[in-house]
């Protein structure tokens, strides 16, 4: 069955047992403070770069997170000694990098947030990207749980020298394809890249096949895009923990915890924290129209 390596583990219980044990419980959770958190991924692309500073909502709340608009946010290219001020507009902080991209592979970047009289900082290094070779498509008839349709395959390889971490996203007709999981690779394989055994090799089959869902394959005329986002090791570790929390359910689910942040309050005696992550990525993509 396709995509076994990236599908959730599920446990099927007897219907009678579920019916017998079903009970609706109203949780009376105490109100807590809205924790501030940042969503900040800077790319090497010539476009508007966006940083979101928000307040988390209550666990049971149906409202959207509230934007924090009274901060001063700057991103500094530490390697080049250049700073880029972000301006708050329409619920987010933006910098127009259309004419001159901010991100440069190999450079270190620092995020600075001045909020409520306190300074917060985070750093990350923008790494090189892995290489997309091609996308292919093939029509297949239904086979077991895999439905009839067009199956796209990703062919990519890892550049030699060093360990390269990649965040892989798949789009269908311009929208994120939620029928396939976002994948994380270390040198085109799984794990943390500690052994460096896959350096310079092609991406393994779970990534090759992972851009198509057997439950909802592509149709003729669909445009499929695969996006690679390079990551530093700390950013890769962060994304692995986020992914683990998002798939944390079922019989073996664990108690949810806050994923560690890299934003540090420069006032060591202060108890104020900003959660979330500041990361820098280099992006490469390939697209194919299914015909």
PDB file of C-alpha atoms in Angstrom:
ATOM      1  CA  UNK A   1       0.000   0.000   0.000  1.00  0.00           C
ATOM      2  CA  UNK A   2       1.376   3.406  -1.049  1.00  0.00           C
ATOM      3  CA  UNK A   3       2.798   5.863   1.480  1.00  0.00           C
ATOM      4  CA  UNK A   4       3.012   3.359   4.346  1.00  0.00           C
ATOM      5  CA  UNK A   5       6.115   5.101   5.656  1.00  0.00           C
ATOM      6  CA  UNK A   6       4.348   8.411   6.143  1.00  0.00           C
ATOM      7  CA  UNK A   7       0.801   7.415   7.075  1.00  0.00           C
ATOM      8  CA  UNK A   8      -0.460   7.516  10.593  1.00  0.00           C
ATOM      9  CA  UNK A   9      -0.610   4.360  12.692  1.00  0.00           C
ATOM     10  CA  UNK A  10      -4.268   3.561  13.303  1.00  0.00           C
ATOM     11  CA  UNK A  11      -5.965   1.085  15.598  1.00  0.00           C
ATOM     12  CA  UNK A  12      -9.468  -0.146  14.757  1.00  0.00           C
ATOM     13  CA  UNK A  13     -11.688  -0.956  17.742  1.00  0.00           C
ATOM     14  CA  UNK A  14     -14.854  -3.026  17.722  1.00  0.00           C
ATOM     15  CA  UNK A  15     -17.937  -0.928  17.032  1.00  0.00           C
ATOM     16  CA  UNK A  16     -19.802  -2.487  19.929  1.00  0.00           C
ATOM     17  CA  UNK A  17     -17.088  -1.474  22.364  1.00  0.00           C
ATOM     18  CA  UNK A  18     -17.142   2.095  21.102  1.00  0.00           C
ATOM     19  CA  UNK A  19     -20.921   2.305  21.467  1.00  0.00           C
ATOM     20  CA  UNK A  20     -20.846   0.906  24.989  1.00  0.00           C
ATOM     21  CA  UNK A  21     -18.130   3.318  26.204  1.00  0.00           C
ATOM     22  CA  UNK A  22     -19.236   6.498  24.440  1.00  0.00           C
ATOM     23  CA  UNK A  23     -19.874   9.449  26.764  1.00  0.00           C
ATOM     24  CA  UNK A  24     -19.885  13.205  26.139  1.00  0.00           C
ATOM     25  CA  UNK A  25     -17.816  15.143  28.667  1.00  0.00           C
ATOM     26  CA  UNK A  26     -17.961  18.932  28.942  1.00  0.00           C
ATOM     27  CA  UNK A  27     -14.539  20.236  29.911  1.00  0.00           C
ATOM     28  CA  UNK A  28     -14.502  23.267  32.195  1.00  0.00           C
ATOM     29  CA  UNK A  29     -10.977  24.476  31.501  1.00  0.00           C
ATOM     30  CA  UNK A  30      -9.683  27.581  33.289  1.00  0.00           C
ATOM     31  CA  UNK A  31      -8.881  30.603  31.136  1.00  0.00           C
ATOM     32  CA  UNK A  32      -5.180  31.144  30.653  1.00  0.00           C
ATOM     33  CA  UNK A  33      -3.125  33.995  29.314  1.00  0.00           C
ATOM     34  CA  UNK A  34      -2.650  34.227  25.557  1.00  0.00           C
ATOM     35  CA  UNK A  35       0.930  33.129  25.014  1.00  0.00           C
ATOM     36  CA  UNK A  36       2.729  35.175  22.343  1.00  0.00           C
ATOM     37  CA  UNK A  37       4.316  33.184  19.547  1.00  0.00           C
ATOM     38  CA  UNK A  38       6.133  33.956  16.321  1.00  0.00           C
ATOM     39  CA  UNK A  39       5.847  32.313  12.902  1.00  0.00           C
ATOM     40  CA  UNK A  40       8.896  33.526  10.992  1.00  0.00           C
ATOM     41  CA  UNK A  41      10.391  31.743   7.986  1.00  0.00           C
ATOM     42  CA  UNK A  42      12.626  33.902   5.799  1.00  0.00           C
ATOM     43  CA  UNK A  43      13.368  32.651   2.284  1.00  0.00           C
ATOM     44  CA  UNK A  44      15.890  33.445  -0.425  1.00  0.00           C
ATOM     45  CA  UNK A  45      13.093  34.248  -2.878  1.00  0.00           C
ATOM     46  CA  UNK A  46      12.447  37.723  -4.380  1.00  0.00           C
ATOM     47  CA  UNK A  47       9.064  38.350  -2.794  1.00  0.00           C
ATOM     48  CA  UNK A  48       7.471  39.932   0.253  1.00  0.00           C
ATOM     49  CA  UNK A  49       8.790  38.263   3.402  1.00  0.00           C
ATOM     50  CA  UNK A  50       6.292  37.871   6.243  1.00  0.00           C
ATOM     51  CA  UNK A  51       6.625  37.396   9.990  1.00  0.00           C
ATOM     52  CA  UNK A  52       3.591  36.779  12.199  1.00  0.00           C
ATOM     53  CA  UNK A  53       3.549  37.658  15.902  1.00  0.00           C
ATOM     54  CA  UNK A  54       0.364  36.342  17.502  1.00  0.00           C
ATOM     55  CA  UNK A  55      -1.283  35.510  20.804  1.00  0.00           C
ATOM     56  CA  UNK A  56      -2.392  31.916  21.162  1.00  0.00           C
ATOM     57  CA  UNK A  57      -6.107  31.367  21.774  1.00  0.00           C
ATOM     58  CA  UNK A  58      -7.660  29.168  24.434  1.00  0.00           C
ATOM     59  CA  UNK A  59      -7.641  25.422  23.744  1.00  0.00           C
ATOM     60  CA  UNK A  60     -11.421  25.265  23.232  1.00  0.00           C
ATOM     61  CA  UNK A  61     -11.693  28.633  21.464  1.00  0.00           C
ATOM     62  CA  UNK A  62     -13.022  28.850  17.899  1.00  0.00           C
ATOM     63  CA  UNK A  63     -11.595  32.342  17.307  1.00  0.00           C
ATOM     64  CA  UNK A  64      -8.480  33.103  15.278  1.00  0.00           C
ATOM     65  CA  UNK A  65      -5.265  34.069  17.106  1.00  0.00           C
ATOM     66  CA  UNK A  66      -4.948  37.785  17.812  1.00  0.00           C
ATOM     67  CA  UNK A  67      -2.178  39.634  15.982  1.00  0.00           C
ATOM     68  CA  UNK A  68       0.283  41.638  18.085  1.00  0.00           C
ATOM     69  CA  UNK A  69       0.828  44.903  16.243  1.00  0.00           C
ATOM     70  CA  UNK A  70       2.856  47.033  18.672  1.00  0.00           C
ATOM     71  CA  UNK A  71       6.259  45.358  18.305  1.00  0.00           C
ATOM     72  CA  UNK A  72       9.329  46.472  16.381  1.00  0.00           C
ATOM     73  CA  UNK A  73      10.771  43.633  14.297  1.00  0.00           C
ATOM     74  CA  UNK A  74      14.050  43.578  12.411  1.00  0.00           C
ATOM     75  CA  UNK A  75      15.928  40.819  10.590  1.00  0.00           C
ATOM     76  CA  UNK A  76      19.700  41.247  10.327  1.00  0.00           C
ATOM     77  CA  UNK A  77      22.028  39.514   7.900  1.00  0.00           C
ATOM     78  CA  UNK A  78      24.846  39.017  10.404  1.00  0.00           C
ATOM     79  CA  UNK A  79      27.280  37.848   7.718  1.00  0.00           C
ATOM     80  CA  UNK A  80      26.746  40.891   5.471  1.00  0.00           C
ATOM     81  CA  UNK A  81      26.007  43.399   8.232  1.00  0.00           C
ATOM     82  CA  UNK A  82      22.647  44.469   6.739  1.00  0.00           C
ATOM     83  CA  UNK A  83      19.382  45.004   8.601  1.00  0.00           C
ATOM     84  CA  UNK A  84      15.849  44.792   7.248  1.00  0.00           C
ATOM     85  CA  UNK A  85      13.024  46.494   9.207  1.00  0.00           C
ATOM     86  CA  UNK A  86       9.619  44.802   9.011  1.00  0.00           C
ATOM     87  CA  UNK A  87       6.452  46.918   8.983  1.00  0.00           C
ATOM     88  CA  UNK A  88       3.154  45.829  10.528  1.00  0.00           C
ATOM     89  CA  UNK A  89       0.285  45.736   8.038  1.00  0.00           C
ATOM     90  CA  UNK A  90      -2.851  43.596   7.659  1.00  0.00           C
ATOM     91  CA  UNK A  91      -2.101  41.453  10.709  1.00  0.00           C
ATOM     92  CA  UNK A  92       1.550  40.649   9.971  1.00  0.00           C
ATOM     93  CA  UNK A  93       5.007  42.195   9.724  1.00  0.00           C
ATOM     94  CA  UNK A  94       6.316  42.481   6.164  1.00  0.00           C
ATOM     95  CA  UNK A  95       9.428  43.428   4.227  1.00  0.00           C
ATOM     96  CA  UNK A  96       9.306  43.798   0.449  1.00  0.00           C
ATOM     97  CA  UNK A  97      12.265  41.824  -0.904  1.00  0.00           C
ATOM     98  CA  UNK A  98      10.908  41.710  -4.457  1.00  0.00           C
ATOM     99  CA  UNK A  99      13.766  43.663  -6.003  1.00  0.00           C
ATOM    100  CA  UNK A 100      16.529  42.453  -3.680  1.00  0.00           C
ATOM    101  CA  UNK A 101      16.148  39.080  -1.917  1.00  0.00           C
ATOM    102  CA  UNK A 102      17.126  38.933   1.744  1.00  0.00           C
ATOM    103  CA  UNK A 103      18.247  35.331   1.962  1.00  0.00           C
ATOM    104  CA  UNK A 104      21.740  34.300   0.887  1.00  0.00           C
ATOM    105  CA  UNK A 105      22.898  30.700   1.213  1.00  0.00           C
ATOM    106  CA  UNK A 106      25.614  30.383   3.837  1.00  0.00           C
ATOM    107  CA  UNK A 107      24.684  33.575   5.691  1.00  0.00           C
ATOM    108  CA  UNK A 108      23.570  33.740   9.333  1.00  0.00           C
ATOM    109  CA  UNK A 109      20.462  35.742  10.212  1.00  0.00           C
ATOM    110  CA  UNK A 110      19.197  37.233  13.456  1.00  0.00           C
ATOM    111  CA  UNK A 111      15.618  38.086  14.348  1.00  0.00           C
ATOM    112  CA  UNK A 112      15.145  40.962  16.800  1.00  0.00           C
ATOM    113  CA  UNK A 113      11.788  41.677  18.423  1.00  0.00           C
ATOM    114  CA  UNK A 114      11.299  44.714  20.658  1.00  0.00           C
ATOM    115  CA  UNK A 115       8.025  44.241  22.512  1.00  0.00           C
ATOM    116  CA  UNK A 116       6.684  45.624  25.804  1.00  0.00           C
ATOM    117  CA  UNK A 117      10.061  47.156  26.552  1.00  0.00           C
ATOM    118  CA  UNK A 118      11.914  43.840  26.232  1.00  0.00           C
ATOM    119  CA  UNK A 119      14.257  42.468  23.569  1.00  0.00           C
ATOM    120  CA  UNK A 120      13.954  38.989  22.038  1.00  0.00           C
ATOM    121  CA  UNK A 121      16.413  37.409  19.617  1.00  0.00           C
ATOM    122  CA  UNK A 122      16.754  34.264  17.521  1.00  0.00           C
ATOM    123  CA  UNK A 123      19.334  33.162  14.953  1.00  0.00           C
ATOM    124  CA  UNK A 124      19.480  30.684  12.095  1.00  0.00           C
ATOM    125  CA  UNK A 125      21.756  29.866   9.151  1.00  0.00           C
ATOM    126  CA  UNK A 126      20.434  29.639   5.601  1.00  0.00           C
ATOM    127  CA  UNK A 127      21.562  26.333   4.108  1.00  0.00           C
ATOM    128  CA  UNK A 128      21.840  25.090   0.517  1.00  0.00           C
ATOM    129  CA  UNK A 129      19.023  23.079  -1.008  1.00  0.00           C
ATOM    130  CA  UNK A 130      18.859  19.513  -2.228  1.00  0.00           C
ATOM    131  CA  UNK A 131      18.324  18.995  -5.959  1.00  0.00           C
ATOM    132  CA  UNK A 132      15.076  18.136  -7.743  1.00  0.00           C
ATOM    133  CA  UNK A 133      15.824  16.167 -10.898  1.00  0.00           C
ATOM    134  CA  UNK A 134      12.354  15.628 -12.359  1.00  0.00           C
ATOM    135  CA  UNK A 135       8.692  14.825 -11.828  1.00  0.00           C
ATOM    136  CA  UNK A 136       7.027  12.040 -13.816  1.00  0.00           C
ATOM    137  CA  UNK A 137       3.418  10.902 -14.053  1.00  0.00           C
ATOM    138  CA  UNK A 138       1.812   7.598 -14.970  1.00  0.00           C
ATOM    139  CA  UNK A 139      -1.810   6.520 -15.207  1.00  0.00           C
ATOM    140  CA  UNK A 140      -2.626   3.454 -13.109  1.00  0.00           C
ATOM    141  CA  UNK A 141      -5.765   1.434 -12.641  1.00  0.00           C
ATOM    142  CA  UNK A 142      -7.127   0.717  -9.175  1.00  0.00           C
ATOM    143  CA  UNK A 143      -4.978  -1.705  -7.222  1.00  0.00           C
ATOM    144  CA  UNK A 144      -6.081  -2.674  -3.737  1.00  0.00           C
ATOM    145  CA  UNK A 145      -6.499   0.506  -1.713  1.00  0.00           C
ATOM    146  CA  UNK A 146      -4.847   2.631  -4.419  1.00  0.00           C
ATOM    147  CA  UNK A 147      -7.504   4.252  -6.618  1.00  0.00           C
ATOM    148  CA  UNK A 148      -7.409   4.750 -10.349  1.00  0.00           C
ATOM    149  CA  UNK A 149      -5.699   7.907 -11.490  1.00  0.00           C
ATOM    150  CA  UNK A 150      -2.393   9.551 -12.295  1.00  0.00           C
ATOM    151  CA  UNK A 151       0.551   8.902 -10.000  1.00  0.00           C
ATOM    152  CA  UNK A 152       3.347  11.470  -9.874  1.00  0.00           C
ATOM    153  CA  UNK A 153       6.821  10.466  -8.780  1.00  0.00           C
ATOM    154  CA  UNK A 154       9.570  12.729  -7.451  1.00  0.00           C
ATOM    155  CA  UNK A 155      13.162  12.148  -8.487  1.00  0.00           C
ATOM    156  CA  UNK A 156      15.720  14.091  -6.468  1.00  0.00           C
ATOM    157  CA  UNK A 157      19.198  13.680  -5.075  1.00  0.00           C
ATOM    158  CA  UNK A 158      21.312  14.959  -2.241  1.00  0.00           C
ATOM    159  CA  UNK A 159      24.369  17.119  -3.030  1.00  0.00           C
ATOM    160  CA  UNK A 160      27.676  15.685  -1.871  1.00  0.00           C
ATOM    161  CA  UNK A 161      29.544  16.988   1.141  1.00  0.00           C
ATOM    162  CA  UNK A 162      27.809  17.776   4.411  1.00  0.00           C
ATOM    163  CA  UNK A 163      24.355  16.848   5.664  1.00  0.00           C
ATOM    164  CA  UNK A 164      21.389  18.504   3.970  1.00  0.00           C
ATOM    165  CA  UNK A 165      17.994  18.780   5.662  1.00  0.00           C
ATOM    166  CA  UNK A 166      14.912  19.284   3.500  1.00  0.00           C
ATOM    167  CA  UNK A 167      11.282  20.184   4.145  1.00  0.00           C
ATOM    168  CA  UNK A 168       9.178  18.841   1.255  1.00  0.00           C
ATOM    169  CA  UNK A 169       5.756  20.292   0.421  1.00  0.00           C
ATOM    170  CA  UNK A 170       3.421  19.223  -2.404  1.00  0.00           C
ATOM    171  CA  UNK A 171       0.900  21.485  -4.148  1.00  0.00           C
ATOM    172  CA  UNK A 172      -2.033  20.594  -6.379  1.00  0.00           C
ATOM    173  CA  UNK A 173      -3.338  23.317  -8.685  1.00  0.00           C
ATOM    174  CA  UNK A 174      -1.727  26.007  -6.572  1.00  0.00           C
ATOM    175  CA  UNK A 175      -2.970  24.765  -3.203  1.00  0.00           C
ATOM    176  CA  UNK A 176      -1.205  22.646  -0.610  1.00  0.00           C
ATOM    177  CA  UNK A 177      -2.088  18.989  -1.189  1.00  0.00           C
ATOM    178  CA  UNK A 178      -3.385  17.889   2.206  1.00  0.00           C
ATOM    179  CA  UNK A 179      -3.867  14.338   0.972  1.00  0.00           C
ATOM    180  CA  UNK A 180      -0.113  13.799   1.172  1.00  0.00           C
ATOM    181  CA  UNK A 181       1.994  14.554   4.212  1.00  0.00           C
ATOM    182  CA  UNK A 182       4.658  17.213   4.431  1.00  0.00           C
ATOM    183  CA  UNK A 183       7.898  15.262   4.526  1.00  0.00           C
ATOM    184  CA  UNK A 184      11.242  15.846   6.222  1.00  0.00           C
ATOM    185  CA  UNK A 185      14.457  14.337   4.913  1.00  0.00           C
ATOM    186  CA  UNK A 186      18.077  14.181   5.984  1.00  0.00           C
ATOM    187  CA  UNK A 187      20.241  13.612   2.895  1.00  0.00           C
ATOM    188  CA  UNK A 188      17.232  12.145   1.097  1.00  0.00           C
ATOM    189  CA  UNK A 189      16.509   9.610   3.845  1.00  0.00           C
ATOM    190  CA  UNK A 190      14.823   9.487   7.266  1.00  0.00           C
ATOM    191  CA  UNK A 191      16.492  10.053  10.628  1.00  0.00           C
ATOM    192  CA  UNK A 192      18.722  12.828  11.906  1.00  0.00           C
ATOM    193  CA  UNK A 193      21.515  12.455   9.355  1.00  0.00           C
ATOM    194  CA  UNK A 194      23.969  11.476  12.077  1.00  0.00           C
ATOM    195  CA  UNK A 195      25.494   8.596  10.098  1.00  0.00           C
ATOM    196  CA  UNK A 196      25.841  10.546   6.805  1.00  0.00           C
ATOM    197  CA  UNK A 197      25.447   7.235   4.923  1.00  0.00           C
ATOM    198  CA  UNK A 198      23.169   8.637   2.215  1.00  0.00           C
ATOM    199  CA  UNK A 199      25.356  11.615   1.263  1.00  0.00           C
ATOM    200  CA  UNK A 200      25.181  12.284  -2.476  1.00  0.00           C
ATOM    201  CA  UNK A 201      22.581   9.599  -3.248  1.00  0.00           C
ATOM    202  CA  UNK A 202      19.067   9.700  -4.719  1.00  0.00           C
ATOM    203  CA  UNK A 203      16.105  10.262  -2.404  1.00  0.00           C
ATOM    204  CA  UNK A 204      14.704   6.960  -1.176  1.00  0.00           C
ATOM    205  CA  UNK A 205      11.344   5.558  -2.510  1.00  0.00           C
ATOM    206  CA  UNK A 206       9.091   6.867   0.310  1.00  0.00           C
ATOM    207  CA  UNK A 207       9.933  10.401  -0.842  1.00  0.00           C
ATOM    208  CA  UNK A 208       9.712   9.483  -4.523  1.00  0.00           C
ATOM    209  CA  UNK A 209       6.203   8.074  -4.049  1.00  0.00           C
ATOM    210  CA  UNK A 210       5.158  10.380  -1.219  1.00  0.00           C
ATOM    211  CA  UNK A 211       3.952  13.237  -3.453  1.00  0.00           C
ATOM    212  CA  UNK A 212       0.896  11.198  -4.537  1.00  0.00           C
ATOM    213  CA  UNK A 213      -1.934   9.861  -2.384  1.00  0.00           C
ATOM    214  CA  UNK A 214      -3.349   6.478  -3.360  1.00  0.00           C
ATOM    215  CA  UNK A 215      -6.659   7.614  -1.839  1.00  0.00           C
ATOM    216  CA  UNK A 216      -6.824  10.661  -4.121  1.00  0.00           C
ATOM    217  CA  UNK A 217      -4.431  10.421  -7.076  1.00  0.00           C
ATOM    218  CA  UNK A 218      -4.152  13.221  -9.608  1.00  0.00           C
ATOM    219  CA  UNK A 219      -6.457  13.818 -12.549  1.00  0.00           C
ATOM    220  CA  UNK A 220      -5.599  14.771 -16.108  1.00  0.00           C
ATOM    221  CA  UNK A 221      -4.929  18.512 -16.282  1.00  0.00           C
ATOM    222  CA  UNK A 222      -3.801  18.857 -12.644  1.00  0.00           C
ATOM    223  CA  UNK A 223      -0.670  20.903 -12.063  1.00  0.00           C
ATOM    224  CA  UNK A 224       1.579  19.328  -9.452  1.00  0.00           C
ATOM    225  CA  UNK A 225       4.336  21.344  -7.773  1.00  0.00           C
ATOM    226  CA  UNK A 226       6.906  20.002  -5.328  1.00  0.00           C
ATOM    227  CA  UNK A 227       8.726  22.544  -3.170  1.00  0.00           C
ATOM    228  CA  UNK A 228      12.029  21.893  -1.381  1.00  0.00           C
ATOM    229  CA  UNK A 229      12.908  24.128   1.581  1.00  0.00           C
ATOM    230  CA  UNK A 230      16.404  23.732   2.980  1.00  0.00           C
ATOM    231  CA  UNK A 231      16.823  23.842   6.741  1.00  0.00           C
ATOM    232  CA  UNK A 232      19.516  24.102   9.357  1.00  0.00           C
ATOM    233  CA  UNK A 233      19.845  21.226  11.819  1.00  0.00           C
ATOM    234  CA  UNK A 234      18.066  23.161  14.630  1.00  0.00           C
ATOM    235  CA  UNK A 235      15.176  24.035  12.282  1.00  0.00           C
ATOM    236  CA  UNK A 236      14.969  20.411  11.150  1.00  0.00           C
ATOM    237  CA  UNK A 237      14.808  19.219  14.770  1.00  0.00           C
ATOM    238  CA  UNK A 238      12.073  21.773  15.467  1.00  0.00           C
ATOM    239  CA  UNK A 239      10.007  20.612  12.486  1.00  0.00           C
ATOM    240  CA  UNK A 240      10.419  16.972  13.509  1.00  0.00           C
ATOM    241  CA  UNK A 241       8.968  17.809  16.924  1.00  0.00           C
ATOM    242  CA  UNK A 242       6.101  19.756  15.351  1.00  0.00           C
ATOM    243  CA  UNK A 243       5.336  16.837  13.061  1.00  0.00           C
ATOM    244  CA  UNK A 244       5.418  14.439  16.018  1.00  0.00           C
ATOM    245  CA  UNK A 245       2.887  16.597  17.886  1.00  0.00           C
ATOM    246  CA  UNK A 246       0.582  16.850  14.860  1.00  0.00           C
ATOM    247  CA  UNK A 247       0.513  13.067  14.472  1.00  0.00           C
ATOM    248  CA  UNK A 248       0.307  12.422  18.213  1.00  0.00           C
ATOM    249  CA  UNK A 249      -2.942  10.482  18.535  1.00  0.00           C
ATOM    250  CA  UNK A 250      -4.344   6.993  18.824  1.00  0.00           C
ATOM    251  CA  UNK A 251      -3.524   4.305  21.362  1.00  0.00           C
ATOM    252  CA  UNK A 252       0.098   5.424  21.728  1.00  0.00           C
ATOM    253  CA  UNK A 253      -0.566   9.175  21.901  1.00  0.00           C
ATOM    254  CA  UNK A 254       1.367  11.183  24.467  1.00  0.00           C
ATOM    255  CA  UNK A 255       0.472  14.263  26.484  1.00  0.00           C
ATOM    256  CA  UNK A 256       0.821  17.367  24.327  1.00  0.00           C
ATOM    257  CA  UNK A 257       3.735  19.647  25.189  1.00  0.00           C
ATOM    258  CA  UNK A 258       5.017  22.975  23.894  1.00  0.00           C
ATOM    259  CA  UNK A 259       7.639  22.507  21.198  1.00  0.00           C
ATOM    260  CA  UNK A 260      10.852  24.345  22.253  1.00  0.00           C
ATOM    261  CA  UNK A 261      11.376  27.780  20.708  1.00  0.00           C
ATOM    262  CA  UNK A 262      14.578  29.508  19.596  1.00  0.00           C
ATOM    263  CA  UNK A 263      13.414  33.023  20.518  1.00  0.00           C
ATOM    264  CA  UNK A 264      15.335  34.118  23.627  1.00  0.00           C
ATOM    265  CA  UNK A 265      14.464  36.998  25.960  1.00  0.00           C
ATOM    266  CA  UNK A 266      17.606  39.085  26.370  1.00  0.00           C
ATOM    267  CA  UNK A 267      16.479  40.131  29.875  1.00  0.00           C
ATOM    268  CA  UNK A 268      17.589  37.052  31.784  1.00  0.00           C
ATOM    269  CA  UNK A 269      15.492  37.879  34.863  1.00  0.00           C
ATOM    270  CA  UNK A 270      12.254  38.319  32.901  1.00  0.00           C
ATOM    271  CA  UNK A 271       9.623  35.581  32.831  1.00  0.00           C
ATOM    272  CA  UNK A 272       8.100  36.754  29.533  1.00  0.00           C
ATOM    273  CA  UNK A 273       8.527  34.251  26.699  1.00  0.00           C
ATOM    274  CA  UNK A 274       7.782  34.242  22.992  1.00  0.00           C
ATOM    275  CA  UNK A 275       7.153  30.789  21.574  1.00  0.00           C
ATOM    276  CA  UNK A 276       7.506  29.653  17.980  1.00  0.00           C
ATOM    277  CA  UNK A 277      10.449  29.557  15.606  1.00  0.00           C
ATOM    278  CA  UNK A 278      12.612  31.786  13.438  1.00  0.00           C
ATOM    279  CA  UNK A 279      14.063  29.904  10.481  1.00  0.00           C
ATOM    280  CA  UNK A 280      15.692  30.643   7.135  1.00  0.00           C
ATOM    281  CA  UNK A 281      15.210  28.490   4.047  1.00  0.00           C
ATOM    282  CA  UNK A 282      16.402  28.284   0.461  1.00  0.00           C
ATOM    283  CA  UNK A 283      13.637  27.203  -1.887  1.00  0.00           C
ATOM    284  CA  UNK A 284      13.692  25.228  -5.136  1.00  0.00           C
ATOM    285  CA  UNK A 285      10.657  23.778  -6.882  1.00  0.00           C
ATOM    286  CA  UNK A 286       9.557  21.759  -9.882  1.00  0.00           C
ATOM    287  CA  UNK A 287       6.122  21.497 -11.442  1.00  0.00           C
ATOM    288  CA  UNK A 288       4.392  19.227 -13.917  1.00  0.00           C
ATOM    289  CA  UNK A 289       1.045  19.284 -15.677  1.00  0.00           C
ATOM    290  CA  UNK A 290      -0.527  15.849 -15.686  1.00  0.00           C
ATOM    291  CA  UNK A 291      -1.259  14.820 -19.284  1.00  0.00           C
TER     292      UNK A 291
END
